[in-house]
XYZ file of N, CA and C in Angstrom:
702
model
N 20.813 17.847 -24.374
C 22.049 18.367 -23.817
C 23.018 18.676 -24.966
N 23.771 19.804 -25.058
C 24.728 20.096 -26.145
C 26.022 19.405 -25.862
N 26.785 19.048 -27.007
C 28.023 18.378 -26.844
C 29.150 19.374 -26.412
N 30.044 18.871 -25.584
C 31.178 19.703 -25.197
C 32.108 20.069 -26.402
N 32.492 21.270 -26.684
C 33.346 21.641 -27.866
C 34.670 20.848 -27.955
N 35.158 20.652 -29.098
C 36.383 19.814 -29.333
C 37.585 20.453 -28.803
N 37.576 21.736 -28.514
C 38.863 22.419 -28.110
C 38.989 22.241 -26.584
N 38.295 21.400 -25.967
C 38.414 21.092 -24.498
C 39.884 20.714 -24.238
N 40.414 21.087 -22.997
C 41.773 20.620 -22.729
C 41.871 19.129 -22.560
N 43.050 18.631 -22.695
C 43.198 17.180 -22.722
C 42.901 16.569 -21.377
N 42.956 17.272 -20.391
C 42.738 16.747 -19.037
C 41.306 16.391 -18.789
N 40.363 17.109 -19.522
C 38.986 17.051 -19.283
C 38.368 15.606 -19.346
N 38.795 14.930 -20.468
C 38.212 13.534 -20.607
C 38.739 12.679 -19.494
N 39.961 12.829 -18.962
C 40.336 12.096 -17.841
C 39.497 12.371 -16.544
N 39.203 13.712 -16.466
C 38.407 14.056 -15.243
C 37.043 13.444 -15.435
N 36.480 13.477 -16.649
C 35.158 12.894 -16.958
C 35.208 11.436 -16.563
N 36.258 10.679 -17.012
C 36.359 9.218 -16.776
C 36.374 9.002 -15.277
N 37.140 9.826 -14.635
C 37.275 9.518 -13.117
C 35.943 9.788 -12.461
N 35.148 10.862 -12.861
C 33.924 11.141 -12.231
C 32.940 9.990 -12.599
N 32.979 9.621 -13.848
C 32.064 8.542 -14.295
C 32.350 7.286 -13.511
N 33.550 6.878 -13.295
C 33.940 5.731 -12.541
C 33.450 5.837 -11.102
N 33.634 6.959 -10.512
C 33.176 7.262 -9.188
C 31.655 7.093 -9.049
N 30.905 7.768 -9.988
C 29.426 7.681 -10.017
C 29.067 6.211 -10.105
N 29.666 5.463 -11.025
C 29.281 4.122 -11.276
C 29.543 3.281 -9.989
N 30.664 3.588 -9.263
C 30.984 2.835 -8.095
C 29.956 3.117 -6.972
N 29.614 4.423 -6.873
C 28.625 4.840 -5.815
C 27.236 4.187 -6.223
N 26.896 4.204 -7.536
C 25.639 3.647 -7.956
C 25.648 2.134 -7.645
N 26.711 1.501 -7.945
C 26.771 0.083 -7.681
C 26.704 -0.293 -6.226
N 27.310 0.592 -5.384
C 27.295 0.303 -3.971
C 25.879 0.590 -3.461
N 25.183 1.603 -4.053
C 23.865 1.989 -3.568
C 22.850 0.807 -3.947
N 22.958 0.298 -5.131
C 22.141 -0.753 -5.669
C 22.428 -1.986 -4.813
N 23.714 -2.314 -4.543
C 24.040 -3.417 -3.737
C 23.427 -3.286 -2.376
N 23.593 -2.118 -1.744
C 23.108 -1.928 -0.454
C 21.580 -2.077 -0.449
N 20.923 -1.518 -1.470
C 19.463 -1.568 -1.505
C 18.976 -3.050 -1.723
N 19.693 -3.777 -2.503
C 19.334 -5.207 -2.712
C 19.512 -6.014 -1.346
N 20.669 -5.610 -0.709
C 20.961 -6.222 0.583
C 19.870 -6.015 1.596
N 19.434 -4.702 1.676
C 18.406 -4.343 2.591
C 17.174 -5.021 2.224
N 16.750 -5.111 0.967
C 15.518 -5.714 0.570
C 15.560 -7.141 0.926
N 16.669 -7.818 0.758
C 16.798 -9.252 1.037
C 16.654 -9.451 2.608
N 17.315 -8.571 3.366
C 17.238 -8.634 4.853
C 15.800 -8.386 5.280
N 15.161 -7.397 4.659
C 13.773 -7.044 5.033
C 12.863 -8.159 4.700
N 13.040 -8.850 3.541
C 12.271 -10.012 3.142
C 12.507 -11.156 4.188
N 13.681 -11.345 4.662
C 13.935 -12.353 5.590
C 13.170 -12.001 6.969
N 13.292 -10.763 7.266
C 12.646 -10.341 8.566
C 11.150 -10.495 8.507
N 10.487 -9.993 7.493
C 8.996 -9.940 7.442
C 8.461 -11.175 6.786
N 9.243 -12.046 6.241
C 8.689 -13.118 5.495
C 9.437 -14.420 5.873
N 9.566 -14.565 7.248
C 10.427 -15.595 7.780
C 9.920 -17.003 7.493
N 8.642 -17.167 7.145
C 8.087 -18.409 6.867
C 8.214 -18.858 5.434
N 8.777 -17.984 4.621
C 8.915 -18.265 3.222
C 9.907 -19.484 3.058
N 9.632 -20.303 2.040
C 10.427 -21.443 1.774
C 11.453 -21.199 0.674
N 12.708 -21.620 0.832
C 13.779 -21.136 -0.035
C 13.917 -21.773 -1.327
N 13.316 -22.872 -1.658
C 13.591 -23.461 -3.043
C 12.347 -24.141 -3.467
N 12.377 -24.460 -4.810
C 11.131 -24.968 -5.427
C 10.786 -26.374 -4.907
N 11.741 -27.201 -4.488
C 11.318 -28.528 -4.000
C 10.606 -28.366 -2.679
N 11.048 -27.490 -1.797
C 10.395 -27.259 -0.517
C 8.971 -26.623 -0.726
N 8.860 -25.719 -1.754
C 7.607 -25.122 -2.070
C 6.600 -26.230 -2.521
N 7.085 -27.152 -3.385
C 6.207 -28.169 -3.924
C 5.779 -29.105 -2.709
N 6.801 -29.478 -1.868
C 6.541 -30.308 -0.823
C 5.455 -29.673 0.184
N 5.690 -28.304 0.431
C 4.710 -27.654 1.315
C 3.295 -27.664 0.656
N 3.234 -27.454 -0.614
C 1.899 -27.483 -1.271
C 1.177 -28.813 -1.140
N 2.015 -29.825 -1.133
C 1.431 -31.258 -1.015
C 1.149 -31.704 0.418
N 1.715 -31.028 1.388
C 1.442 -31.464 2.748
C 0.732 -30.551 3.645
N 0.853 -29.203 3.413
C 0.122 -28.239 4.216
C -1.381 -28.292 4.012
N -2.146 -27.861 4.950
C -3.552 -27.806 4.779
C -3.969 -26.817 3.778
N -4.929 -27.086 2.819
C -5.422 -26.132 1.820
C -6.718 -25.466 2.367
N -7.041 -25.611 3.588
C -8.252 -25.022 4.074
C -7.871 -24.078 5.252
N -8.582 -22.888 5.184
C -8.341 -21.898 6.183
C -9.666 -21.305 6.541
N -9.965 -21.273 7.876
C -11.242 -20.753 8.293
C -11.142 -19.187 8.577
N -11.255 -18.433 7.526
C -10.999 -16.988 7.583
C -11.949 -16.272 8.568
N -13.155 -16.657 8.543
C -14.105 -15.925 9.431
C -13.863 -16.266 10.851
N -13.087 -17.356 11.160
C -12.831 -17.701 12.605
C -11.505 -16.992 13.072
N -10.717 -16.435 12.111
C -9.552 -15.809 12.545
C -9.778 -14.520 13.362
N -9.008 -14.327 14.466
C -9.184 -13.215 15.342
C -8.971 -11.989 14.554
N -9.911 -11.022 14.523
C -9.693 -9.867 13.685
C -8.895 -8.769 14.341
N -8.208 -7.917 13.492
C -7.667 -6.676 13.933
C -8.854 -5.695 14.090
N -8.886 -5.005 15.292
C -10.046 -4.182 15.445
C -9.597 -2.733 15.463
N -10.426 -1.911 14.838
C -10.156 -0.433 14.640
C -11.380 0.296 15.074
N -11.313 1.665 15.039
C -12.453 2.502 15.375
C -13.621 2.239 14.414
N -13.292 2.055 13.109
C -14.352 2.018 12.181
C -14.620 0.683 11.597
N -13.976 -0.431 12.144
C -14.298 -1.725 11.520
C -13.240 -2.734 11.924
N -13.181 -3.888 11.184
C -12.252 -4.924 11.527
C -11.562 -5.464 10.271
N -10.526 -6.157 10.473
C -9.657 -6.759 9.391
C -9.240 -8.180 9.724
N -9.634 -9.183 8.926
C -9.212 -10.488 9.108
C -8.435 -10.894 7.881
N -7.330 -11.654 8.078
C -6.474 -11.951 6.970
C -5.973 -13.335 6.987
N -5.619 -13.918 5.780
C -4.988 -15.145 5.527
C -3.681 -14.897 4.763
N -2.582 -15.133 5.362
C -1.296 -14.848 4.751
C -0.356 -16.018 5.171
N 0.809 -15.992 4.710
C 1.753 -17.186 4.930
C 2.127 -17.332 6.358
N 1.937 -16.266 7.198
C 2.198 -16.401 8.530
C 1.117 -17.185 9.376
N -0.082 -17.225 8.895
C -1.057 -18.041 9.613
C -1.709 -19.107 8.746
N -1.425 -19.122 7.437
C -1.978 -20.100 6.531
C -0.773 -20.700 5.721
N -0.073 -21.634 6.276
C 1.248 -22.053 5.749
C 1.315 -22.473 4.322
N 0.190 -22.928 3.725
C 0.212 -23.301 2.319
C 0.498 -22.132 1.382
N 0.335 -20.972 1.904
C 0.681 -19.700 1.086
C 2.149 -19.298 1.097
N 2.935 -20.038 1.891
C 4.398 -19.718 1.969
C 4.985 -19.739 0.578
N 5.673 -18.579 0.285
C 6.306 -18.378 -1.022
C 5.376 -18.282 -2.226
N 4.086 -18.138 -2.018
C 3.212 -18.115 -3.201
C 2.838 -16.714 -3.577
N 3.257 -15.668 -2.848
C 3.015 -14.253 -3.146
C 1.567 -14.032 -3.280
N 0.841 -14.318 -2.269
C -0.653 -14.141 -2.275
C -1.188 -14.067 -0.839
N -2.196 -13.268 -0.572
C -2.853 -13.165 0.639
C -4.276 -12.660 0.472
N -5.113 -12.856 1.394
C -6.547 -12.440 1.327
C -7.030 -11.907 2.643
N -7.815 -10.837 2.494
C -8.303 -10.108 3.743
C -9.814 -9.868 3.600
N -10.493 -9.959 4.760
C -11.841 -9.630 4.830
C -11.998 -8.342 5.632
N -12.460 -7.262 4.930
C -12.582 -5.969 5.604
C -14.057 -5.723 5.892
N -14.405 -5.391 7.131
C -15.627 -5.011 7.575
C -15.641 -3.559 8.031
N -16.426 -2.705 7.422
C -16.505 -1.283 7.790
C -17.830 -1.017 8.327
N -17.889 -0.417 9.529
C -19.245 -0.034 10.154
C -19.692 1.185 9.350
N -20.972 1.516 9.474
C -21.492 2.785 8.939
C -20.602 3.936 9.232
N -20.205 4.661 8.207
C -19.235 5.782 8.427
C -17.857 5.341 8.447
N -17.489 4.027 8.322
C -16.106 3.610 8.439
C -15.292 3.936 7.142
N -14.049 4.248 7.315
C -13.195 4.626 6.226
C -11.880 3.816 6.322
N -11.477 3.200 5.152
C -10.258 2.585 5.056
C -9.269 3.781 4.760
N -8.357 3.984 5.717
C -7.389 5.127 5.535
C -6.883 5.234 4.193
N -6.896 6.426 3.628
C -6.230 6.587 2.250
C -4.773 6.208 2.383
N -4.286 5.380 1.351
C -3.049 4.729 1.441
C -2.584 4.224 0.084
N -1.401 3.630 0.035
C -1.020 2.918 -1.160
C -0.111 1.690 -0.644
N 0.087 0.745 -1.534
C 0.886 -0.450 -1.292
C 2.000 -0.455 -2.200
N 3.248 -0.286 -1.743
C 4.451 -0.125 -2.606
C 4.785 -1.450 -3.366
N 4.331 -2.584 -2.823
C 4.819 -3.857 -3.422
C 3.613 -4.742 -3.985
N 2.405 -4.187 -3.985
C 1.258 -5.117 -4.402
C 0.122 -4.331 -5.146
N -0.490 -5.020 -5.953
C -1.819 -4.629 -6.461
C -2.853 -5.262 -5.525
N -4.125 -4.822 -5.625
C -5.170 -5.468 -4.895
C -6.405 -5.596 -5.781
N -7.193 -6.610 -5.567
C -8.380 -6.877 -6.156
C -9.506 -7.069 -5.117
N -10.525 -6.166 -5.180
C -11.536 -6.109 -4.095
C -12.861 -6.598 -4.573
N -13.465 -7.503 -3.796
C -14.758 -7.996 -4.206
C -15.734 -7.492 -3.110
N -16.851 -6.846 -3.527
C -17.804 -6.302 -2.577
C -18.817 -7.451 -2.232
N -18.739 -7.934 -0.975
C -19.659 -9.066 -0.583
C -20.961 -8.486 -0.249
N -21.007 -7.309 0.539
C -22.341 -6.735 0.837
C -22.064 -5.234 1.195
N -23.186 -4.492 0.951
C -23.135 -3.122 1.204
C -22.731 -2.295 -0.048
N -22.568 -0.999 0.273
C -22.200 -0.079 -0.840
C -20.883 0.724 -0.372
N -19.982 0.880 -1.305
C -18.745 1.487 -0.905
C -18.354 2.598 -1.940
N -17.911 3.669 -1.451
C -17.418 4.775 -2.329
C -15.911 4.694 -2.421
N -15.339 4.788 -3.654
C -13.931 4.607 -3.911
C -13.367 5.825 -4.477
N -12.043 6.078 -4.250
C -11.237 7.043 -5.025
C -9.903 6.330 -5.228
N -9.469 6.401 -6.483
C -8.192 5.811 -6.833
C -7.452 6.972 -7.640
N -6.156 7.255 -7.230
C -5.475 8.331 -7.808
C -4.358 7.609 -8.587
N -4.310 7.840 -9.901
C -3.298 7.262 -10.781
C -2.183 8.186 -11.145
N -1.456 7.782 -12.143
C -0.355 8.609 -12.564
C -0.848 9.716 -13.549
N 0.163 10.501 -13.981
C -0.214 11.668 -14.790
C 0.697 11.847 -16.053
N 0.680 10.831 -16.988
C 1.498 10.940 -18.167
C 1.088 12.134 -19.128
N -0.131 12.575 -19.031
C -0.551 13.634 -19.862
C -0.528 14.975 -19.184
N 0.024 14.989 -17.972
C 0.135 16.189 -17.241
C -0.876 16.419 -16.198
N -1.882 15.586 -16.160
C -2.977 15.672 -15.241
C -3.184 14.377 -14.467
N -3.376 14.325 -13.224
C -3.616 13.122 -12.500
C -4.865 12.469 -12.952
N -4.985 11.153 -13.018
C -6.222 10.532 -13.290
C -6.786 10.054 -11.884
N -7.914 10.783 -11.581
C -8.621 10.483 -10.277
C -9.952 9.822 -10.658
N -10.028 8.560 -10.203
C -11.231 7.808 -10.546
C -12.114 7.722 -9.294
N -13.319 8.304 -9.278
C -14.145 8.308 -8.163
C -15.446 7.624 -8.472
N -15.850 6.572 -7.726
C -17.004 5.805 -8.203
C -17.574 5.100 -6.973
N -18.764 4.509 -7.179
C -19.487 3.706 -6.170
C -19.421 2.269 -6.570
N -19.179 1.338 -5.640
C -19.196 -0.105 -5.889
C -20.221 -0.755 -5.016
N -20.963 -1.748 -5.625
C -22.052 -2.390 -4.847
C -21.821 -3.862 -4.757
N -22.727 -4.544 -4.084
C -22.546 -5.980 -3.935
C -22.411 -6.659 -5.237
N -21.354 -7.604 -5.350
C -21.098 -8.317 -6.595
C -20.074 -7.555 -7.416
N -19.600 -6.358 -7.100
C -18.718 -5.662 -7.912
C -17.242 -5.952 -7.629
N -16.334 -5.860 -8.580
C -14.907 -5.914 -8.359
C -14.276 -4.619 -8.587
N -13.230 -4.269 -7.763
C -12.473 -3.048 -7.910
C -11.055 -3.448 -7.912
N -10.191 -2.909 -8.836
C -8.814 -3.157 -8.985
C -8.037 -1.944 -8.633
N -7.172 -2.017 -7.718
C -6.178 -0.958 -7.316
C -4.856 -1.356 -7.744
N -4.241 -0.687 -8.748
C -2.915 -1.094 -9.235
C -1.885 -0.778 -8.090
N -0.754 -1.585 -8.233
C 0.329 -1.422 -7.361
C 0.863 0.050 -7.342
N 0.934 0.629 -6.052
C 1.521 1.867 -5.899
C 0.482 3.040 -6.078
N -0.769 2.737 -6.546
C -1.661 3.810 -6.682
C -2.332 4.170 -5.321
N -2.500 5.455 -5.144
C -3.088 5.996 -3.900
C -4.623 5.678 -3.959
N -5.207 5.154 -2.914
C -6.605 4.843 -2.967
C -7.210 4.763 -1.554
N -8.499 4.741 -1.523
C -9.216 4.469 -0.309
C -10.672 4.128 -0.600
N -11.297 3.581 0.345
C -12.823 3.388 0.260
C -13.506 3.584 1.550
N -14.793 3.799 1.417
C -15.439 4.079 2.734
C -16.887 3.526 2.654
N -17.440 3.330 3.735
C -18.840 2.957 3.921
C -19.608 4.160 4.282
N -20.213 4.816 3.285
C -20.933 6.088 3.632
C -22.367 5.890 3.913
N -22.822 4.663 4.109
C -24.226 4.430 4.522
C -24.325 4.678 6.104
N -25.507 4.764 6.596
C -25.747 5.100 7.977
C -26.303 3.866 8.785
N -26.553 2.748 8.049
C -27.216 1.668 8.715
C -26.698 0.284 8.219
N -25.791 0.158 7.372
C -25.466 -1.133 6.831
C -23.869 -1.354 6.903
N -23.546 -2.594 7.460
C -22.139 -2.905 7.452
C -21.537 -3.206 6.027
N -20.420 -2.768 5.700
C -19.796 -3.158 4.406
C -18.838 -4.199 4.573
N -18.912 -5.208 3.717
C -17.845 -6.313 3.725
C -17.295 -6.391 2.338
N -15.967 -6.328 2.360
C -15.093 -6.389 1.104
C -14.041 -7.477 1.313
N -13.889 -8.365 0.345
C -12.872 -9.329 0.327
C -11.731 -8.775 -0.539
N -10.519 -8.720 -0.001
C -9.351 -8.072 -0.662
C -8.338 -9.106 -0.934
N -7.918 -9.300 -2.233
C -6.787 -10.186 -2.546
C -5.605 -9.469 -3.057
N -4.438 -9.824 -2.459
C -3.146 -9.144 -2.801
C -2.236 -10.193 -3.471
N -1.315 -9.601 -4.368
C -0.283 -10.445 -4.945
C 0.994 -10.255 -4.090
N 0.855 -10.386 -2.777
C 2.037 -10.374 -1.958
C 1.703 -11.249 -0.692
N 2.888 -11.752 -0.060
C 2.638 -12.543 1.098
C 2.705 -11.748 2.376
N 3.054 -10.440 2.271
C 3.231 -9.529 3.381
C 1.850 -9.254 4.050
N 1.828 -9.202 5.334
C 0.628 -8.971 6.042
C 0.158 -7.497 5.684
N -1.141 -7.379 5.411
C -1.651 -6.193 4.820
C -1.240 -4.902 5.483
N -1.447 -4.772 6.862
C -1.091 -3.540 7.537
C 0.439 -3.205 7.291
N 1.248 -4.222 7.114
C 2.644 -3.962 7.013
C 3.133 -3.495 5.657
N 2.359 -3.794 4.613
C 2.643 -3.296 3.275
C 1.693 -2.153 2.881
N 1.769 -1.200 3.834
C 0.753 -0.039 3.682
C 1.460 1.217 4.066
N 1.320 2.203 3.231
C 1.735 3.599 3.588
C 0.537 4.479 3.550
N 0.109 4.918 4.750
C -1.120 5.674 4.955
C -0.820 7.220 4.959
N -1.963 7.941 4.724
C -1.882 9.340 4.622
C -1.562 9.976 5.945
N -1.914 9.512 7.004
C -1.609 10.117 8.306
C -0.074 10.045 8.550
N 0.500 8.819 8.450
C 1.929 8.711 8.577
C 2.729 9.535 7.568
N 2.149 9.612 6.341
C 2.850 10.325 5.286
C 2.922 11.827 5.600
N 1.795 12.435 5.938
C 1.759 13.902 6.226
C 2.632 14.107 7.453
N 2.489 13.269 8.375
C 3.253 13.503 9.738
C 4.801 13.234 9.554
N 5.211 12.781 8.453
C 6.693 12.560 8.159
C 7.266 13.776 7.458
N 6.397 14.725 7.121
C 6.849 15.817 6.374
C 6.911 17.109 7.225
N 7.936 17.874 7.322
C 7.940 19.088 8.133
C 6.810 19.984 7.759
N 6.254 20.763 8.746
C 5.091 21.539 8.556
C 5.332 22.682 7.583
N 6.675 23.224 7.574
C 6.972 24.337 6.658
C 7.016 23.815 5.237
N 7.395 22.562 4.988
C 7.394 21.996 3.668
C 5.967 21.787 3.177
N 5.074 21.213 4.127
C 3.697 21.116 3.641
C 3.031 22.467 3.339
N 3.373 23.448 4.078
C 2.790 24.777 3.859
C 3.225 25.302 2.426
N 4.503 25.075 2.090
C 4.954 25.624 0.732
C 4.211 24.768 -0.363
N 4.167 23.394 -0.176
C 3.561 22.544 -1.203
C 2.034 22.886 -1.333
N 1.390 23.117 -0.268
C -0.105 23.431 -0.388
C -0.331 24.934 -0.630
N 0.598 25.789 -0.466
C 0.390 27.212 -0.728
C -0.467 27.861 0.306
N -0.363 27.414 1.607
C -1.118 27.979 2.713
C -0.103 28.262 3.811
N -0.539 29.041 4.832
C 0.267 29.350 5.962
C 0.583 28.005 6.797
N 1.824 28.010 7.422
C 2.164 26.890 8.193
C 1.149 26.625 9.285
N 0.507 27.611 9.826
C -0.490 27.459 10.894
C -1.589 26.552 10.468
N -1.890 26.438 9.113
C -3.027 25.586 8.685
C -2.808 24.089 9.068
N -1.648 23.741 9.413
C -1.298 22.352 9.715
C -1.134 22.148 11.194
N -1.448 23.242 11.956
C -1.163 23.142 13.335
C -1.910 22.172 14.211
N -3.096 21.833 13.728
C -3.953 20.870 14.423
C -3.693 19.411 14.071
N -2.867 19.147 13.075
C -2.631 17.766 12.622
C -1.720 17.137 13.664
N -2.224 15.921 14.183
C -1.295 15.208 15.161
C 0.035 14.944 14.549
N 1.047 14.856 15.295
C 2.515 14.590 14.857
C 2.920 13.197 14.961
N 2.011 12.261 15.440
C 2.467 10.868 15.603
C 2.466 10.193 14.141
N 3.585 9.473 13.973
C 3.679 8.693 12.698
C 3.300 7.317 13.052
N 2.063 6.921 12.758
C 1.549 5.609 13.226
C 0.484 5.179 12.134
N 0.343 3.870 11.969
C -0.740 3.393 11.050
C -2.140 3.685 11.731
N -3.051 3.993 10.839
C -4.431 4.170 11.305
C -5.306 2.985 10.738
N -5.064 2.759 9.427
C -5.745 1.606 8.682
C -7.182 1.784 8.497
N -7.975 1.717 9.626
C -9.507 1.847 9.480
C -9.864 2.857 10.611
N -10.672 3.896 10.175
C -11.166 4.900 11.108
C -12.726 5.099 10.705
N -13.312 6.144 11.268
C -14.679 6.346 10.948
C -14.997 7.843 11.175
N -16.096 8.263 10.419
C -16.580 9.606 10.585
C -17.204 9.735 11.937
N -17.064 10.970 12.562
C -17.832 11.208 13.827
C -19.332 11.303 13.511
N -20.079 10.853 14.464
C -21.572 10.909 14.303
C -22.114 12.260 14.808
């Protein structure tokens, strides 16, 4: 940006200062509001969190360290199930910023393409074969799209905020994946999926972005809802 010439009228700096002060005030208000919202949201979704180090230590020393993950009632979807241990049902995790989930995908099952705004995830393939896609950032001008297959005993890391999904593309074997997060939020709640994302954008905007007629999106459902796990039609 070029510098303003020195022959500027004397009122200009005062106007600049006033504008700068206004912007700063608005920015401070926005940040304060954002922090307030974040804190309120944390209290709402993380009500079992403990507020200080002493209570955290006491909880670690008194809460049970054992959780029967496979006995937990699963969330059931068209293409598979999800069982989780988080601070809401495993109290020793309160305030520890950690949770674990067991994902089972039936043949043809797909974990809805999504990203997690507040967490990375580490995935361990217990059994089966899974096909992955992870979409990263583009510092060199092109997106990094990592597409690969992971098998029993493999680890897959999805960085925080990276768009990703995996699927069981076999026809006869259930896929089991253990997923570890560095967040205490319940997994479906810290999830922005592709279905809800597309359905939150007006069709005319989608058409412009994709460079196709608006009618191309006519058959996409308009519900903004989580899908999480689905499956291919047979």
